[in-house]
Amino acid sequence: MPVGVKEVGWGIDAGTAAMLANAGISFIDAAGAGGTSWSQVEKYRAGDGLRRQAAEAFADWGIPTAESVSAIRSTLPHMNVIASGGLRHGVDAAKAIALGANLAGFGRVLLPQAVHGTTDLSIRQLTQQFERIEFELKAAMFGIGVRTIEQLRQTDRLASKAD
């Protein structure tokens, strides 16, 4: 049974990724800074001011997604890597894949449609969101002249960060 590790908004550095790989992990979800940070989620759940203030101190803490993905890929060239943490559209997915991610994960941009349950309208809106992300990814690939995800993984034409 494959076992993976997912960060919760602070990213994973190369050394930690190497230790995880040595422990037998099959995949790593970088979940870098720039997306949902669970320390900030806990801030809103905290029952007292001290814990809310302490959580706020970590608001800009962590390794950005692009940096985390690049570090993991350079250290572990064969590791399955998921880029999540602040990805908003298909262009971010293209950048993440070009930096070394095998997959791109989305959270916050899908939540507004997903929280409304399984009504026909919410399913249609969620489907449209996925279609938009896919179209943006394909347009980015077309724009740099690659036809496949594998070619996208090999490109050096998307140099900006994925967050």
PDB file of C-alpha atoms in Angstrom:
ATOM      1  CA  MET A   1       0.000   0.000   0.000  1.00  0.00           C
ATOM      2  CA  PRO A   2       1.627   3.301  -1.047  1.00  0.00           C
ATOM      3  CA  VAL A   3       1.987   5.809   1.764  1.00  0.00           C
ATOM      4  CA  GLY A   4       2.535   9.509   1.183  1.00  0.00           C
ATOM      5  CA  VAL A   5       3.147  12.615   3.218  1.00  0.00           C
ATOM      6  CA  LYS A   6       1.363  15.930   2.815  1.00  0.00           C
ATOM      7  CA  GLU A   7       2.517  19.168   4.385  1.00  0.00           C
ATOM      8  CA  VAL A   8      -0.113  21.557   5.704  1.00  0.00           C
ATOM      9  CA  GLY A   9       0.974  24.912   4.362  1.00  0.00           C
ATOM     10  CA  TRP A  10       4.634  25.286   5.292  1.00  0.00           C
ATOM     11  CA  GLY A  11       6.362  23.272   2.537  1.00  0.00           C
ATOM     12  CA  ILE A  12       8.885  20.458   2.786  1.00  0.00           C
ATOM     13  CA  ASP A  13      12.631  21.023   2.529  1.00  0.00           C
ATOM     14  CA  ALA A  14      15.097  18.758   0.717  1.00  0.00           C
ATOM     15  CA  GLY A  15      16.511  17.213   3.905  1.00  0.00           C
ATOM     16  CA  THR A  16      13.091  16.283   5.249  1.00  0.00           C
ATOM     17  CA  ALA A  17      12.119  14.885   1.849  1.00  0.00           C
ATOM     18  CA  ALA A  18      15.240  12.692   1.840  1.00  0.00           C
ATOM     19  CA  MET A  19      14.424  11.371   5.334  1.00  0.00           C
ATOM     20  CA  LEU A  20      10.860  10.617   4.205  1.00  0.00           C
ATOM     21  CA  ALA A  21      12.133   8.759   1.141  1.00  0.00           C
ATOM     22  CA  ASN A  22      14.521   6.725   3.316  1.00  0.00           C
ATOM     23  CA  ALA A  23      11.539   5.801   5.506  1.00  0.00           C
ATOM     24  CA  GLY A  24       9.761   4.367   2.447  1.00  0.00           C
ATOM     25  CA  ILE A  25       7.331   7.149   1.544  1.00  0.00           C
ATOM     26  CA  SER A  26       5.892   6.763  -1.988  1.00  0.00           C
ATOM     27  CA  PHE A  27       4.916  10.371  -2.639  1.00  0.00           C
ATOM     28  CA  ILE A  28       5.241  13.836  -1.138  1.00  0.00           C
ATOM     29  CA  ASP A  29       2.720  16.667  -1.378  1.00  0.00           C
ATOM     30  CA  ALA A  30       4.803  19.806  -0.848  1.00  0.00           C
ATOM     31  CA  ALA A  31       1.790  21.945   0.195  1.00  0.00           C
ATOM     32  CA  GLY A  32       3.990  24.993   0.462  1.00  0.00           C
ATOM     33  CA  ALA A  33       3.452  28.440   1.873  1.00  0.00           C
ATOM     34  CA  GLY A  34       1.072  30.447  -0.236  1.00  0.00           C
ATOM     35  CA  GLY A  35      -1.968  28.255   0.143  1.00  0.00           C
ATOM     36  CA  THR A  36      -4.068  27.244   3.105  1.00  0.00           C
ATOM     37  CA  SER A  37      -1.934  27.242   6.236  1.00  0.00           C
ATOM     38  CA  TRP A  38      -3.251  25.047   9.012  1.00  0.00           C
ATOM     39  CA  SER A  39      -1.647  27.276  11.611  1.00  0.00           C
ATOM     40  CA  GLN A  40      -3.993  29.986  10.351  1.00  0.00           C
ATOM     41  CA  VAL A  41      -6.945  27.607  10.374  1.00  0.00           C
ATOM     42  CA  GLU A  42      -6.088  26.851  13.999  1.00  0.00           C
ATOM     43  CA  LYS A  43      -5.989  30.589  14.702  1.00  0.00           C
ATOM     44  CA  TYR A  44      -9.698  30.769  13.932  1.00  0.00           C
ATOM     45  CA  ARG A  45     -10.413  27.672  15.975  1.00  0.00           C
ATOM     46  CA  ALA A  46      -8.448  28.860  19.014  1.00  0.00           C
ATOM     47  CA  GLY A  47     -10.518  29.471  22.079  1.00  0.00           C
ATOM     48  CA  ASP A  48      -8.283  32.118  23.584  1.00  0.00           C
ATOM     49  CA  GLY A  49      -6.425  35.246  22.497  1.00  0.00           C
ATOM     50  CA  LEU A  50      -2.987  33.911  23.356  1.00  0.00           C
ATOM     51  CA  ARG A  51      -3.263  31.005  20.903  1.00  0.00           C
ATOM     52  CA  ARG A  52      -4.786  33.227  18.203  1.00  0.00           C
ATOM     53  CA  GLN A  53      -1.898  35.675  18.547  1.00  0.00           C
ATOM     54  CA  ALA A  54       0.655  32.866  18.523  1.00  0.00           C
ATOM     55  CA  ALA A  55      -0.864  31.392  15.343  1.00  0.00           C
ATOM     56  CA  GLU A  56      -0.834  34.838  13.697  1.00  0.00           C
ATOM     57  CA  ALA A  57       2.942  34.973  14.217  1.00  0.00           C
ATOM     58  CA  PHE A  58       3.173  32.133  11.673  1.00  0.00           C
ATOM     59  CA  ALA A  59       1.042  33.829   8.982  1.00  0.00           C
ATOM     60  CA  ASP A  60       3.957  34.177   6.544  1.00  0.00           C
ATOM     61  CA  TRP A  61       5.926  31.157   7.745  1.00  0.00           C
ATOM     62  CA  GLY A  62       7.125  28.375   5.479  1.00  0.00           C
ATOM     63  CA  ILE A  63       8.756  27.435   2.219  1.00  0.00           C
ATOM     64  CA  PRO A  64       6.940  28.646  -0.904  1.00  0.00           C
ATOM     65  CA  THR A  65       5.471  25.863  -3.033  1.00  0.00           C
ATOM     66  CA  ALA A  66       7.780  26.498  -6.003  1.00  0.00           C
ATOM     67  CA  GLU A  67      10.860  26.362  -3.811  1.00  0.00           C
ATOM     68  CA  SER A  68       9.691  23.219  -2.038  1.00  0.00           C
ATOM     69  CA  VAL A  69       8.868  21.361  -5.265  1.00  0.00           C
ATOM     70  CA  SER A  70      12.206  22.327  -6.830  1.00  0.00           C
ATOM     71  CA  ALA A  71      14.141  21.221  -3.732  1.00  0.00           C
ATOM     72  CA  ILE A  72      12.340  17.885  -3.499  1.00  0.00           C
ATOM     73  CA  ARG A  73      12.796  17.170  -7.206  1.00  0.00           C
ATOM     74  CA  SER A  74      16.502  18.045  -7.220  1.00  0.00           C
ATOM     75  CA  THR A  75      17.123  15.847  -4.172  1.00  0.00           C
ATOM     76  CA  LEU A  76      14.840  12.980  -5.166  1.00  0.00           C
ATOM     77  CA  PRO A  77      14.601  12.785  -8.966  1.00  0.00           C
ATOM     78  CA  HIS A  78      12.364   9.691  -8.913  1.00  0.00           C
ATOM     79  CA  MET A  79      10.008  10.686  -6.080  1.00  0.00           C
ATOM     80  CA  ASN A  80       6.364  11.290  -6.939  1.00  0.00           C
ATOM     81  CA  VAL A  81       5.783  14.944  -6.060  1.00  0.00           C
ATOM     82  CA  ILE A  82       2.495  16.810  -5.771  1.00  0.00           C
ATOM     83  CA  ALA A  83       2.572  20.601  -5.868  1.00  0.00           C
ATOM     84  CA  SER A  84      -0.132  22.221  -3.813  1.00  0.00           C
ATOM     85  CA  GLY A  85      -0.274  25.357  -1.780  1.00  0.00           C
ATOM     86  CA  GLY A  86      -1.568  28.486  -3.464  1.00  0.00           C
ATOM     87  CA  LEU A  87      -2.169  27.128  -6.953  1.00  0.00           C
ATOM     88  CA  ARG A  88      -5.064  29.072  -8.475  1.00  0.00           C
ATOM     89  CA  HIS A  89      -5.211  28.221 -12.174  1.00  0.00           C
ATOM     90  CA  GLY A  90      -3.832  26.077 -14.959  1.00  0.00           C
ATOM     91  CA  VAL A  91      -0.849  28.375 -15.485  1.00  0.00           C
ATOM     92  CA  ASP A  92       0.204  27.650 -11.889  1.00  0.00           C
ATOM     93  CA  ALA A  93      -0.165  23.929 -12.644  1.00  0.00           C
ATOM     94  CA  ALA A  94       2.040  24.308 -15.733  1.00  0.00           C
ATOM     95  CA  LYS A  95       4.708  26.108 -13.696  1.00  0.00           C
ATOM     96  CA  ALA A  96       4.563  23.491 -10.946  1.00  0.00           C
ATOM     97  CA  ILE A  97       4.983  20.638 -13.444  1.00  0.00           C
ATOM     98  CA  ALA A  98       7.851  22.473 -15.162  1.00  0.00           C
ATOM     99  CA  LEU A  99       9.523  22.800 -11.753  1.00  0.00           C
ATOM    100  CA  GLY A 100       9.279  19.054 -11.186  1.00  0.00           C
ATOM    101  CA  ALA A 101       5.844  18.174  -9.835  1.00  0.00           C
ATOM    102  CA  ASN A 102       4.100  15.076 -11.137  1.00  0.00           C
ATOM    103  CA  LEU A 103       0.685  16.450 -10.160  1.00  0.00           C
ATOM    104  CA  ALA A 104      -0.845  19.763  -9.194  1.00  0.00           C
ATOM    105  CA  GLY A 105      -3.298  20.030  -6.319  1.00  0.00           C
ATOM    106  CA  PHE A 106      -5.953  22.685  -5.848  1.00  0.00           C
ATOM    107  CA  GLY A 107      -7.887  23.519  -2.712  1.00  0.00           C
ATOM    108  CA  ARG A 108      -9.071  27.030  -2.025  1.00  0.00           C
ATOM    109  CA  VAL A 109     -10.137  27.803  -5.622  1.00  0.00           C
ATOM    110  CA  LEU A 110     -12.399  24.745  -5.649  1.00  0.00           C
ATOM    111  CA  LEU A 111     -13.932  25.136  -2.209  1.00  0.00           C
ATOM    112  CA  PRO A 112     -16.621  27.713  -3.069  1.00  0.00           C
ATOM    113  CA  GLN A 113     -18.159  25.291  -5.566  1.00  0.00           C
ATOM    114  CA  ALA A 114     -17.495  22.157  -3.531  1.00  0.00           C
ATOM    115  CA  VAL A 115     -19.079  23.285  -0.252  1.00  0.00           C
ATOM    116  CA  HIS A 116     -22.540  23.514  -1.737  1.00  0.00           C
ATOM    117  CA  GLY A 117     -22.900  19.761  -1.828  1.00  0.00           C
ATOM    118  CA  THR A 118     -24.074  17.731  -4.784  1.00  0.00           C
ATOM    119  CA  THR A 119     -26.721  19.953  -6.297  1.00  0.00           C
ATOM    120  CA  ASP A 120     -26.793  20.070 -10.088  1.00  0.00           C
ATOM    121  CA  LEU A 121     -25.661  23.699  -9.986  1.00  0.00           C
ATOM    122  CA  SER A 122     -22.673  23.083  -7.681  1.00  0.00           C
ATOM    123  CA  ILE A 123     -21.562  20.046  -9.702  1.00  0.00           C
ATOM    124  CA  ARG A 124     -21.830  22.063 -12.920  1.00  0.00           C
ATOM    125  CA  GLN A 125     -19.835  24.949 -11.384  1.00  0.00           C
ATOM    126  CA  LEU A 126     -17.141  22.590 -10.080  1.00  0.00           C
ATOM    127  CA  THR A 127     -16.940  20.888 -13.480  1.00  0.00           C
ATOM    128  CA  GLN A 128     -16.575  24.286 -15.165  1.00  0.00           C
ATOM    129  CA  GLN A 129     -13.783  25.198 -12.750  1.00  0.00           C
ATOM    130  CA  PHE A 130     -11.894  22.004 -13.629  1.00  0.00           C
ATOM    131  CA  GLU A 131     -12.477  22.644 -17.347  1.00  0.00           C
ATOM    132  CA  ARG A 132     -11.088  26.180 -16.962  1.00  0.00           C
ATOM    133  CA  ILE A 133      -7.982  24.905 -15.144  1.00  0.00           C
ATOM    134  CA  GLU A 134      -7.434  22.263 -17.830  1.00  0.00           C
ATOM    135  CA  PHE A 135      -7.844  24.830 -20.633  1.00  0.00           C
ATOM    136  CA  GLU A 136      -5.376  27.214 -18.955  1.00  0.00           C
ATOM    137  CA  LEU A 137      -2.836  24.386 -18.580  1.00  0.00           C
ATOM    138  CA  LYS A 138      -3.198  23.446 -22.250  1.00  0.00           C
ATOM    139  CA  ALA A 139      -2.938  27.110 -23.311  1.00  0.00           C
ATOM    140  CA  ALA A 140       0.268  27.521 -21.281  1.00  0.00           C
ATOM    141  CA  MET A 141       1.684  24.388 -22.894  1.00  0.00           C
ATOM    142  CA  PHE A 142       0.754  25.670 -26.350  1.00  0.00           C
ATOM    143  CA  GLY A 143       2.325  29.026 -25.527  1.00  0.00           C
ATOM    144  CA  ILE A 144       5.723  27.476 -24.854  1.00  0.00           C
ATOM    145  CA  GLY A 145       5.489  24.929 -27.649  1.00  0.00           C
ATOM    146  CA  VAL A 146       5.106  21.658 -25.762  1.00  0.00           C
ATOM    147  CA  ARG A 147       2.526  19.007 -26.604  1.00  0.00           C
ATOM    148  CA  THR A 148       2.754  16.616 -23.668  1.00  0.00           C
ATOM    149  CA  ILE A 149       3.076  16.743 -19.904  1.00  0.00           C
ATOM    150  CA  GLU A 150       6.409  14.925 -20.262  1.00  0.00           C
ATOM    151  CA  GLN A 151       7.695  17.709 -22.525  1.00  0.00           C
ATOM    152  CA  LEU A 152       6.412  20.244 -20.003  1.00  0.00           C
ATOM    153  CA  ARG A 153       8.430  18.477 -17.296  1.00  0.00           C
ATOM    154  CA  GLN A 154      11.552  18.925 -19.416  1.00  0.00           C
ATOM    155  CA  THR A 155      11.073  22.594 -20.313  1.00  0.00           C
ATOM    156  CA  ASP A 156      13.090  25.481 -18.994  1.00  0.00           C
ATOM    157  CA  ARG A 157      10.687  28.005 -20.511  1.00  0.00           C
ATOM    158  CA  LEU A 158       8.566  28.572 -17.394  1.00  0.00           C
ATOM    159  CA  ALA A 159      11.067  30.142 -15.033  1.00  0.00           C
ATOM    160  CA  SER A 160       8.707  32.011 -12.710  1.00  0.00           C
ATOM    161  CA  LYS A 161       7.460  30.524  -9.475  1.00  0.00           C
ATOM    162  CA  ALA A 162       4.341  28.379  -9.114  1.00  0.00           C
ATOM    163  CA  ASP A 163       2.809  30.150  -6.143  1.00  0.00           C
TER     164      ASP A 163
END
